[in-house]
PDB file of C-alpha atoms and ligand atoms in Angstrom:
ATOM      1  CA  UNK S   1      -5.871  18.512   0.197  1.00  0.00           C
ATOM      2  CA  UNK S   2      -3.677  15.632   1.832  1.00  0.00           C
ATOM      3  CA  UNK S   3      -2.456  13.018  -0.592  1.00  0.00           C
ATOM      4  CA  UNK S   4      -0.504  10.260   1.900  1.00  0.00           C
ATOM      5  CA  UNK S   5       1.272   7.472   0.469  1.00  0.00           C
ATOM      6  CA  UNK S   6       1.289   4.530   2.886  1.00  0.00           C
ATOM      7  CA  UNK S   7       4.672   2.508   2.150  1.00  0.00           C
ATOM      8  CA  UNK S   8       6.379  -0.384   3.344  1.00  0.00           C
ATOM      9  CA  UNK S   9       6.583  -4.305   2.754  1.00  0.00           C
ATOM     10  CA  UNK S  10       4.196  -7.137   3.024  1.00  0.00           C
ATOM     11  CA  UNK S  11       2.734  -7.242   6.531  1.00  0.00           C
ATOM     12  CA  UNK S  12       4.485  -3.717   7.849  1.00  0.00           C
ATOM     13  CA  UNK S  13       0.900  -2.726   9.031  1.00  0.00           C
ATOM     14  CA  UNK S  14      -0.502  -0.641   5.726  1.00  0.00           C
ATOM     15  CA  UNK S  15      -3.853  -1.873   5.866  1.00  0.00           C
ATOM     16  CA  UNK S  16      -3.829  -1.757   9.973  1.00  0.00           C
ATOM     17  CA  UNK S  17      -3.252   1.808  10.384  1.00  0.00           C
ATOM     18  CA  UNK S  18      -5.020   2.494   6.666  1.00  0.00           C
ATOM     19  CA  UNK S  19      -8.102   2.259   8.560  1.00  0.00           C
ATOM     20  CA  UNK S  20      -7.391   4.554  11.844  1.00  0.00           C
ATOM     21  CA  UNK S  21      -6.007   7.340   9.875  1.00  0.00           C
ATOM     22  CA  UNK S  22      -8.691   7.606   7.736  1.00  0.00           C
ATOM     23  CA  UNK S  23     -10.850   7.836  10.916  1.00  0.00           C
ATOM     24  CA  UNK S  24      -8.714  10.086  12.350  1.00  0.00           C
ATOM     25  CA  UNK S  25      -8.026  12.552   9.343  1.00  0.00           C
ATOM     26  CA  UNK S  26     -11.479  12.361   7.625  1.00  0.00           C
ATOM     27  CA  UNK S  27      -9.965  11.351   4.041  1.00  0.00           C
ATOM     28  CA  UNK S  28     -10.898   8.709   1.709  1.00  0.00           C
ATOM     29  CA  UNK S  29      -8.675   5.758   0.777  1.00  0.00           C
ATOM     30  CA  UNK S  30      -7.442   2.718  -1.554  1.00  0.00           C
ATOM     31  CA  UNK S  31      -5.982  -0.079  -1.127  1.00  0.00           C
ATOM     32  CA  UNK S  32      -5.332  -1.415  -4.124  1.00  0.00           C
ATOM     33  CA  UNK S  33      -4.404  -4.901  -3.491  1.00  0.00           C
ATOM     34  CA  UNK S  34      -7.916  -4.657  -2.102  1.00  0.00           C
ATOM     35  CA  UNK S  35      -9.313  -3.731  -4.973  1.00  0.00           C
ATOM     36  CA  UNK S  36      -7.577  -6.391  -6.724  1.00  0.00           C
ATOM     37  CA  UNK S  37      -8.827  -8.851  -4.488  1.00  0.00           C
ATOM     38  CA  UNK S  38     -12.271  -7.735  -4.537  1.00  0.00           C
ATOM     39  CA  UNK S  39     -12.083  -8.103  -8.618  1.00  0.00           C
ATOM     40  CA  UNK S  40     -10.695 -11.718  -8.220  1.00  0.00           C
ATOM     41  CA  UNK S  41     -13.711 -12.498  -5.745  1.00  0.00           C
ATOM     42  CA  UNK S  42     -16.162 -11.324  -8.020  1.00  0.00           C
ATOM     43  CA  UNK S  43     -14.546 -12.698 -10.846  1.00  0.00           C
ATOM     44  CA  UNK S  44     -14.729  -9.829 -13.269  1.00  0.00           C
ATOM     45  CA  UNK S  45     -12.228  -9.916 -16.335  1.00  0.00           C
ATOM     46  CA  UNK S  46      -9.826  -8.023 -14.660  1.00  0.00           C
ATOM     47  CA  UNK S  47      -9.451 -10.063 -11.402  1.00  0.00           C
ATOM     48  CA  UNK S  48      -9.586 -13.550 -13.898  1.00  0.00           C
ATOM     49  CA  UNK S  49      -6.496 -12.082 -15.735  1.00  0.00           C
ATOM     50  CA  UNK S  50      -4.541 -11.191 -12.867  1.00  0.00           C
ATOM     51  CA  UNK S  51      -5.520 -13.674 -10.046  1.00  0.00           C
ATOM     52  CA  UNK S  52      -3.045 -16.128 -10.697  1.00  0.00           C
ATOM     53  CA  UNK S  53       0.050 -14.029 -10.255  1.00  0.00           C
ATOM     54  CA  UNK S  54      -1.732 -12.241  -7.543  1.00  0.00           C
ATOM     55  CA  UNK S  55      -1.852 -16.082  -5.847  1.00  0.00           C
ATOM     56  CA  UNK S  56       1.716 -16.065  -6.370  1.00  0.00           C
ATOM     57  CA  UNK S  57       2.840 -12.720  -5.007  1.00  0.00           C
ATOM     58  CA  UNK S  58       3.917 -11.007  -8.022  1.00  0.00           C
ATOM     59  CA  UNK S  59       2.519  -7.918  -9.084  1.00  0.00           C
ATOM     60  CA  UNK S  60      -0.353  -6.612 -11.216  1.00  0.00           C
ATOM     61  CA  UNK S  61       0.459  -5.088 -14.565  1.00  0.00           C
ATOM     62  CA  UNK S  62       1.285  -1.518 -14.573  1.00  0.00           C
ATOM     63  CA  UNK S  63      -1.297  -0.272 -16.712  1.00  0.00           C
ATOM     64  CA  UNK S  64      -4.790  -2.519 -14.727  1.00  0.00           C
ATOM     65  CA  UNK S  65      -3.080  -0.665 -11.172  1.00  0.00           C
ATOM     66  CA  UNK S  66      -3.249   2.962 -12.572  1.00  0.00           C
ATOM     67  CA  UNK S  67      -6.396   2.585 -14.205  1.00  0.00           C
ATOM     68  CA  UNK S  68      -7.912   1.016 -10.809  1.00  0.00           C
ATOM     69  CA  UNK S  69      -6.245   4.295  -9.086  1.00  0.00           C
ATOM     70  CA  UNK S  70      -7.848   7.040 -11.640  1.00  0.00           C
ATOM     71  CA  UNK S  71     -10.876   5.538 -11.325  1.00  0.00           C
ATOM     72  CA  UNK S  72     -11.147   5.544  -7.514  1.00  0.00           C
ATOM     73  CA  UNK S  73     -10.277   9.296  -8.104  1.00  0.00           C
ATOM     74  CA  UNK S  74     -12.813   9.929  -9.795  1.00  0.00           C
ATOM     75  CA  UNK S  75     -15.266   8.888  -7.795  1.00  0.00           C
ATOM     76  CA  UNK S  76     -13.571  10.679  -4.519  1.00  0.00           C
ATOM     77  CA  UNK S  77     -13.108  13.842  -6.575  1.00  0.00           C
ATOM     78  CA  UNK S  78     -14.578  15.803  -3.541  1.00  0.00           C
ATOM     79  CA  UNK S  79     -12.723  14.409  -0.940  1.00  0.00           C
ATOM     80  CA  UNK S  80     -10.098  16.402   1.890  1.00  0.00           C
ATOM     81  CA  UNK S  81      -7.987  14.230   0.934  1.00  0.00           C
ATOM     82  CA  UNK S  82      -6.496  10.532   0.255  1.00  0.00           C
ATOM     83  CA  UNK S  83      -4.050   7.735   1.435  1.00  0.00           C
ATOM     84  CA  UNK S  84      -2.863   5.347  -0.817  1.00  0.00           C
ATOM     85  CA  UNK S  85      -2.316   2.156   0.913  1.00  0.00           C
ATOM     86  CA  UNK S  86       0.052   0.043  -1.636  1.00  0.00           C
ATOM     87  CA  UNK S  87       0.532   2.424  -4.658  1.00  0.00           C
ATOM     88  CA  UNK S  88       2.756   3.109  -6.230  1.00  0.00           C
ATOM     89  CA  UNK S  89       4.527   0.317  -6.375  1.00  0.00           C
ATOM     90  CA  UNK S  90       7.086   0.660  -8.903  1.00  0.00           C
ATOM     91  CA  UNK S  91       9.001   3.760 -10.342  1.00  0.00           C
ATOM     92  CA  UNK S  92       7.016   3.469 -13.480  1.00  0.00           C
ATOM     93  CA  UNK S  93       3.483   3.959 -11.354  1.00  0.00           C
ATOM     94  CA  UNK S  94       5.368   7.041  -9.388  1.00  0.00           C
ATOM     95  CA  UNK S  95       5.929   8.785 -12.652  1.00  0.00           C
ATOM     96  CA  UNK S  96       2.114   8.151 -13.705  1.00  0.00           C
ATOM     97  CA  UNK S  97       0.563   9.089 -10.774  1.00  0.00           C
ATOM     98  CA  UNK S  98       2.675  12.414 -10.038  1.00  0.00           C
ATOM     99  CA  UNK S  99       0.811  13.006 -13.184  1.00  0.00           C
ATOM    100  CA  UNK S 100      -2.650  12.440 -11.483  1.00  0.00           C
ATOM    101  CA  UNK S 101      -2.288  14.330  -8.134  1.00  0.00           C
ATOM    102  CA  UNK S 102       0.471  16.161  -5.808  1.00  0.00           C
ATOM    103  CA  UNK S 103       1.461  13.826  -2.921  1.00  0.00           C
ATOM    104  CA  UNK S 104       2.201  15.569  -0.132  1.00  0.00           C
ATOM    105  CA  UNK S 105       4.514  12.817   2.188  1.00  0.00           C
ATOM    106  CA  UNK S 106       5.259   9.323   1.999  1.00  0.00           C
ATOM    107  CA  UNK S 107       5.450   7.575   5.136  1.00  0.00           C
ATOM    108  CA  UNK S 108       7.406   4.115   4.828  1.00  0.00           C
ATOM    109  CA  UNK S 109       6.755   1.637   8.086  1.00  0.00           C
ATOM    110  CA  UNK S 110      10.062  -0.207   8.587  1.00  0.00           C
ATOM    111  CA  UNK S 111       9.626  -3.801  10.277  1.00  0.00           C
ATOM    112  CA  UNK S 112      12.632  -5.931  10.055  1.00  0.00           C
ATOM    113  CA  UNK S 113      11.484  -9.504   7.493  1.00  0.00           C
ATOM    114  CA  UNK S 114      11.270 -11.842  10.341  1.00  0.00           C
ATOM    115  CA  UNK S 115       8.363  -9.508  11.895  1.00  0.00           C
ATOM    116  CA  UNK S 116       7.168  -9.126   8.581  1.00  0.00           C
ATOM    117  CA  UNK S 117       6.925 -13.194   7.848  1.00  0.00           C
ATOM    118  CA  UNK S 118       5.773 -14.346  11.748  1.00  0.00           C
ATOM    119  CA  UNK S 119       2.477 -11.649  11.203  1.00  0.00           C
ATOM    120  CA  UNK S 120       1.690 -12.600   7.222  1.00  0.00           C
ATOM    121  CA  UNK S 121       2.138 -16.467   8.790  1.00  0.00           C
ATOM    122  CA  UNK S 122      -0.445 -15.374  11.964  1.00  0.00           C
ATOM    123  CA  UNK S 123      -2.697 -13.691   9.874  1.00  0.00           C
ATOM    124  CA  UNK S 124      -3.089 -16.703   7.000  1.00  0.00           C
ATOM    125  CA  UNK S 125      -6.434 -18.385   9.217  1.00  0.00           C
ATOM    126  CA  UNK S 126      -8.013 -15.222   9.704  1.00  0.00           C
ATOM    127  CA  UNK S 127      -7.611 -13.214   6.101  1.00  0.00           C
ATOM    128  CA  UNK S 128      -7.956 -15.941   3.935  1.00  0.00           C
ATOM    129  CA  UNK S 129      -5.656 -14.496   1.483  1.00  0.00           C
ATOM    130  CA  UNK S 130      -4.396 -16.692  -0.835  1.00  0.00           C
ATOM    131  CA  UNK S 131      -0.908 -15.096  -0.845  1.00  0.00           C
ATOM    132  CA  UNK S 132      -0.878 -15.568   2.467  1.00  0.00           C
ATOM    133  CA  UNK S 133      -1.318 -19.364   2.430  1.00  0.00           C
ATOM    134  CA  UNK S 134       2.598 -20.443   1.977  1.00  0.00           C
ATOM    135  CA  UNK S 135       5.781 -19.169   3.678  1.00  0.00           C
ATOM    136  CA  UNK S 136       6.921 -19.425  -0.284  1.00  0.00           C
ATOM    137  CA  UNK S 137       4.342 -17.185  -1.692  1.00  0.00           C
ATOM    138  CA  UNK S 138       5.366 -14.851   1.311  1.00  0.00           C
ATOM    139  CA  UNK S 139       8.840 -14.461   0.609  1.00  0.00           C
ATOM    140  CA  UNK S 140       8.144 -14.029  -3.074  1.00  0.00           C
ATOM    141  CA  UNK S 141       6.448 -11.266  -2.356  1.00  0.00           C
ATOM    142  CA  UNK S 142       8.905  -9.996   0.157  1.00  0.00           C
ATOM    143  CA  UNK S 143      11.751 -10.232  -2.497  1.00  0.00           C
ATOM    144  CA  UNK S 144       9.454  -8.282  -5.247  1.00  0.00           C
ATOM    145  CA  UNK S 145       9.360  -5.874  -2.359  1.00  0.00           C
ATOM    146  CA  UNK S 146      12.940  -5.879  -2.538  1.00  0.00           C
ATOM    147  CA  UNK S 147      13.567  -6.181  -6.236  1.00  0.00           C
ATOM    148  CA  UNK S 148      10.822  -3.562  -7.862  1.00  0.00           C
ATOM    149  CA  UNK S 149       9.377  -1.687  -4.789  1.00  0.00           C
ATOM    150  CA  UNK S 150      11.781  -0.510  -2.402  1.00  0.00           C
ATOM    151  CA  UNK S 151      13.286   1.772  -5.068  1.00  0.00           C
ATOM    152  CA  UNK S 152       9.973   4.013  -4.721  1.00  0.00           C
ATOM    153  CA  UNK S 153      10.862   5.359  -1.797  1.00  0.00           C
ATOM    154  CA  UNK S 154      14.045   6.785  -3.174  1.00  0.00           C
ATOM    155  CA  UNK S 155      11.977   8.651  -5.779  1.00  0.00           C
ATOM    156  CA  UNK S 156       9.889  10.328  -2.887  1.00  0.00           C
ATOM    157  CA  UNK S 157      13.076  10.781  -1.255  1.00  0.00           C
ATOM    158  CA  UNK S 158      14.851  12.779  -3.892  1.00  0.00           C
ATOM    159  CA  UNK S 159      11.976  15.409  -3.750  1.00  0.00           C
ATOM    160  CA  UNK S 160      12.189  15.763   0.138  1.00  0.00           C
ATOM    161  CA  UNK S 161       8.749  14.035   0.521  1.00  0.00           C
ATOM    162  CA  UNK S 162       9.622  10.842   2.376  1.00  0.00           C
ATOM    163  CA  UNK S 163       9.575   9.767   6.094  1.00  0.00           C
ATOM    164  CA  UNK S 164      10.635   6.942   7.736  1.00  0.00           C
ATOM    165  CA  UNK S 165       8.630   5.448  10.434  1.00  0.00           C
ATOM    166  CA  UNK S 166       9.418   3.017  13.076  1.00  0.00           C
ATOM    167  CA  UNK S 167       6.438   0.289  12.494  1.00  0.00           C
ATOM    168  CA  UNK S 168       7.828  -2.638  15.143  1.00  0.00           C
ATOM    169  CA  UNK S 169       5.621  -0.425  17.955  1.00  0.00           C
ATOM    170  CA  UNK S 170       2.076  -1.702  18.943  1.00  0.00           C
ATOM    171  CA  UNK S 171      -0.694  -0.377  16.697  1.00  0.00           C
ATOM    172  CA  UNK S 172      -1.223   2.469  18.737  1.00  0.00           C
ATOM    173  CA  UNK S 173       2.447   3.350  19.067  1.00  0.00           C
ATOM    174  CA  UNK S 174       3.060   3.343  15.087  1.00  0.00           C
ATOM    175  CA  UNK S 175      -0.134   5.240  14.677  1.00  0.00           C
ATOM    176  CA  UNK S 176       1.198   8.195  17.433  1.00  0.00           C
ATOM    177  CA  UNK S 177       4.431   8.047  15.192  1.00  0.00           C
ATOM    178  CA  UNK S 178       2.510   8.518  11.802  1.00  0.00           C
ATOM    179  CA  UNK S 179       0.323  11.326  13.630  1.00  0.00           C
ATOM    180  CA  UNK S 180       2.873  12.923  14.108  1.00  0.00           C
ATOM    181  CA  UNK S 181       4.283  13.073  11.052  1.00  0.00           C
ATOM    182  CA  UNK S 182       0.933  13.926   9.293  1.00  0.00           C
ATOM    183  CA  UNK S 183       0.095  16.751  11.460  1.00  0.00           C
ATOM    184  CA  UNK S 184       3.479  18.677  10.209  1.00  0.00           C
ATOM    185  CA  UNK S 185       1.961  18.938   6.687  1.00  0.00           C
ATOM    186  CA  UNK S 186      -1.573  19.559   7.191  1.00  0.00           C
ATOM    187  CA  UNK S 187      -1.814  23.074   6.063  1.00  0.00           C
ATOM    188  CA  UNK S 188      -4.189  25.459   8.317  1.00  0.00           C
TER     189      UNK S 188
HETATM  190  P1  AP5 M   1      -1.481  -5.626  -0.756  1.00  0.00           P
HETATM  191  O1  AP5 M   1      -2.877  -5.947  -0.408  1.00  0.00           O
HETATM  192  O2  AP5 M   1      -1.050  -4.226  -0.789  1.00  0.00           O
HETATM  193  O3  AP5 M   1      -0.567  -6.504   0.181  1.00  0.00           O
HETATM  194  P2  AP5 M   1       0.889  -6.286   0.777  1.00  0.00           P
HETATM  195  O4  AP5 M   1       1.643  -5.098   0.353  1.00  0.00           O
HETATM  196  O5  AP5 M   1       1.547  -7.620   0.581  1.00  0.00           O
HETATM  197  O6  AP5 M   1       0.649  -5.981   2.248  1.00  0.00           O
HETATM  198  P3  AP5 M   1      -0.366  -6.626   3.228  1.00  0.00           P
HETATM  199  O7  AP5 M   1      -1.731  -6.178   2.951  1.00  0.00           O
HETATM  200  O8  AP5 M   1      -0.106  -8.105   3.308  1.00  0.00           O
HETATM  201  O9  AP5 M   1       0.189  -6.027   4.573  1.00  0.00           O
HETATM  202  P4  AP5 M   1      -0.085  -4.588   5.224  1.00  0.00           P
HETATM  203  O10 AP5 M   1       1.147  -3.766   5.147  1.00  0.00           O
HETATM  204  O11 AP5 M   1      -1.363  -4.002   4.766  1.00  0.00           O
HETATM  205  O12 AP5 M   1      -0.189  -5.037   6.720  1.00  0.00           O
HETATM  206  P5  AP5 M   1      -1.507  -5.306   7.617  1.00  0.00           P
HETATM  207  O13 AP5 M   1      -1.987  -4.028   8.180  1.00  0.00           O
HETATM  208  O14 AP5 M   1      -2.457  -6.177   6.904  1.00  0.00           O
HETATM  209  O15 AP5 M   1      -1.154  -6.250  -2.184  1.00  0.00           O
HETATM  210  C1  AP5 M   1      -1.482  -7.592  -2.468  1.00  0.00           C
HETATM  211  C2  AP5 M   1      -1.055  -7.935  -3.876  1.00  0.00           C
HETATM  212  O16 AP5 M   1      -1.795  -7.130  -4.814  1.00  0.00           O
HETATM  213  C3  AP5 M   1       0.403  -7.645  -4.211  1.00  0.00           C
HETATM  214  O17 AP5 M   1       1.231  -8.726  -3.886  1.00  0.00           O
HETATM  215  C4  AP5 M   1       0.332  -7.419  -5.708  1.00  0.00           C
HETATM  216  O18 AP5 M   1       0.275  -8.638  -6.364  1.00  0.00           O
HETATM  217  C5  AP5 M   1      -1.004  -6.716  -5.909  1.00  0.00           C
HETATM  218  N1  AP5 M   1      -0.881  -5.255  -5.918  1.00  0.00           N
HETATM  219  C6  AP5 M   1      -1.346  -4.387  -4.968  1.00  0.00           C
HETATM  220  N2  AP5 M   1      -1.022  -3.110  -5.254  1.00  0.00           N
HETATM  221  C7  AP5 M   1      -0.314  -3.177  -6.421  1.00  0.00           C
HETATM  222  C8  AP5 M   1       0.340  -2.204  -7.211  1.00  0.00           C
HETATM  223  N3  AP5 M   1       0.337  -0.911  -6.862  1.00  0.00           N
HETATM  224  N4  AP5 M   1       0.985  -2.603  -8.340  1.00  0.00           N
HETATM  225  C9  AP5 M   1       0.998  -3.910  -8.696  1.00  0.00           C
HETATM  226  N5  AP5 M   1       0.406  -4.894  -7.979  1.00  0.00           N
HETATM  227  C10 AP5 M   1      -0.231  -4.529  -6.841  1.00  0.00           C
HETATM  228  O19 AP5 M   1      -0.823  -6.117   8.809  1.00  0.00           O
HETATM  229  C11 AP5 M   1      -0.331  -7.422   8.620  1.00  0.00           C
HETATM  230  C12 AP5 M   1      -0.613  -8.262   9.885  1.00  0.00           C
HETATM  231  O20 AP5 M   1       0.166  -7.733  10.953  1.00  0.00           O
HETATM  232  C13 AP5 M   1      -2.068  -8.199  10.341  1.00  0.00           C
HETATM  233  O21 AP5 M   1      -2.448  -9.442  10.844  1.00  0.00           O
HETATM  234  C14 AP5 M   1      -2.052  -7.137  11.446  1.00  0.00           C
HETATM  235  O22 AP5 M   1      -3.054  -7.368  12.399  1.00  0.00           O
HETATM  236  C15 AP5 M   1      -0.666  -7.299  12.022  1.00  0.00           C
HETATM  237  N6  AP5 M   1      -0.119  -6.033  12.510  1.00  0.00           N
HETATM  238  C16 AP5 M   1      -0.262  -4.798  11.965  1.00  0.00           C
HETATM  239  N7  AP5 M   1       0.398  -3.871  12.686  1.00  0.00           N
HETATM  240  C17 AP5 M   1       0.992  -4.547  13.702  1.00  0.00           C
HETATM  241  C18 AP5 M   1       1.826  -4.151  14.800  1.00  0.00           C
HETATM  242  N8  AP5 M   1       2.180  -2.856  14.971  1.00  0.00           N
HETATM  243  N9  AP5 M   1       2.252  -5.102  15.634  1.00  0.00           N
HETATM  244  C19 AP5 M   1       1.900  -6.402  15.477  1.00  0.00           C
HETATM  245  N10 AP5 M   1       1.112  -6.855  14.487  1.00  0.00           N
HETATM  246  C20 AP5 M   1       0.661  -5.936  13.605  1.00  0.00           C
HETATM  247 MG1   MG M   2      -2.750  -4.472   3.243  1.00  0.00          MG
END
């Protein structure tokens, strides 16, 4: 097993390397401001109680997010192993999920807020994500960041299960970084 929490701000490049390393490493994943979205699209009663504050960059309850993550785990029961692109998000969902699984490493991509804006602002045309739309929704979301995320890595920290990784690289040069980093806890 290889439980990787994928950390970092709005726009560090989550979702963008998400997708390699599961290629690379052969484990399942969730993103769960994916699965949010994909709730909102369909309009199920989850995604028509949350999509407004989604729209405006704050987060999703607590409780919906865990429940979203246990049941994506048991569906992938039988996987190698997972990366969690987005959770946990606050101390509170730390605490819960150390209850679910052992993670093994989080790696945090650090991109300094001006990066961060300029590629959330590029991407707007192309994702068609409402909380991409304004530069106001953006820094909300960077300031929740701030205000009830960031603190998460600490609590990774504290157990000796947290890496910082340099994501201002290309694609390819953050992924070699992350590799890297993976590769010294897969366990042969
Ligand atoms: P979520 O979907 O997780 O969004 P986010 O954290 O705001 O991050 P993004 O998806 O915008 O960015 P990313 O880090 O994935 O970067 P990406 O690879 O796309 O969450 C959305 C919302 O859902 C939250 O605001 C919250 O409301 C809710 N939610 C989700 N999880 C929750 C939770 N656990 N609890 C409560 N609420 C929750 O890259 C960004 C852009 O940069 C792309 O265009 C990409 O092509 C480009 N890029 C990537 N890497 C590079 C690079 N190295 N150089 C140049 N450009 C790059
Ligand atoms: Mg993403």
């Amino acid at each position: 097993m290889l439980n990787i929490v994928l950390f970092g701000p709005p726009g560090a490049g989550k979702g963008t390397q998400a997708k390699m390393l599961v290629e690379h490493y052969g484990l399942s994943h969730i993103s769960t401001g994916q699965v949010i979205r994909e709730h909102i699209a369909m309009h199920t009663p989850l995604g028509r109680q949350v999509e407004q504050s989604i729209a405006r960059g704050e987060l999703a309850p607590d409780s919906v997010v865990i429940e979203l993550v246990a049941e994506y785990l048991r569906q992938h029961h039988n996987s190698k192993g997972h990366i969690f692109d987005g959770f946990p998000r606050t101390v509170y969902q730390a605490r819960e999920f150390d209850k679910m699984l052992e993670v093994d490493v989080m790696l945090s991509l650090e991109v300094p807020e001006r990066e961060l804006v300029d590629r959330l602002l590029r991407r707007a045309d192309e994702s068609g994500r409402e909380d991409d739309f304004s530069l106001e929704t953006i820094r909300n979301r960077m300031e929740i960041y701030r205000e009830q995320t960031a603190v998460v890595a600490h609590y990774y920290a504290d157990k000796g299960k947290y890496a910082a990784i340099d994501g201002t690289g290309t694609v390819k040069e953050v992924f070699a970084l992350l590799c890297a980093e993976i590769d010294k806890h897969i366990r042969l």
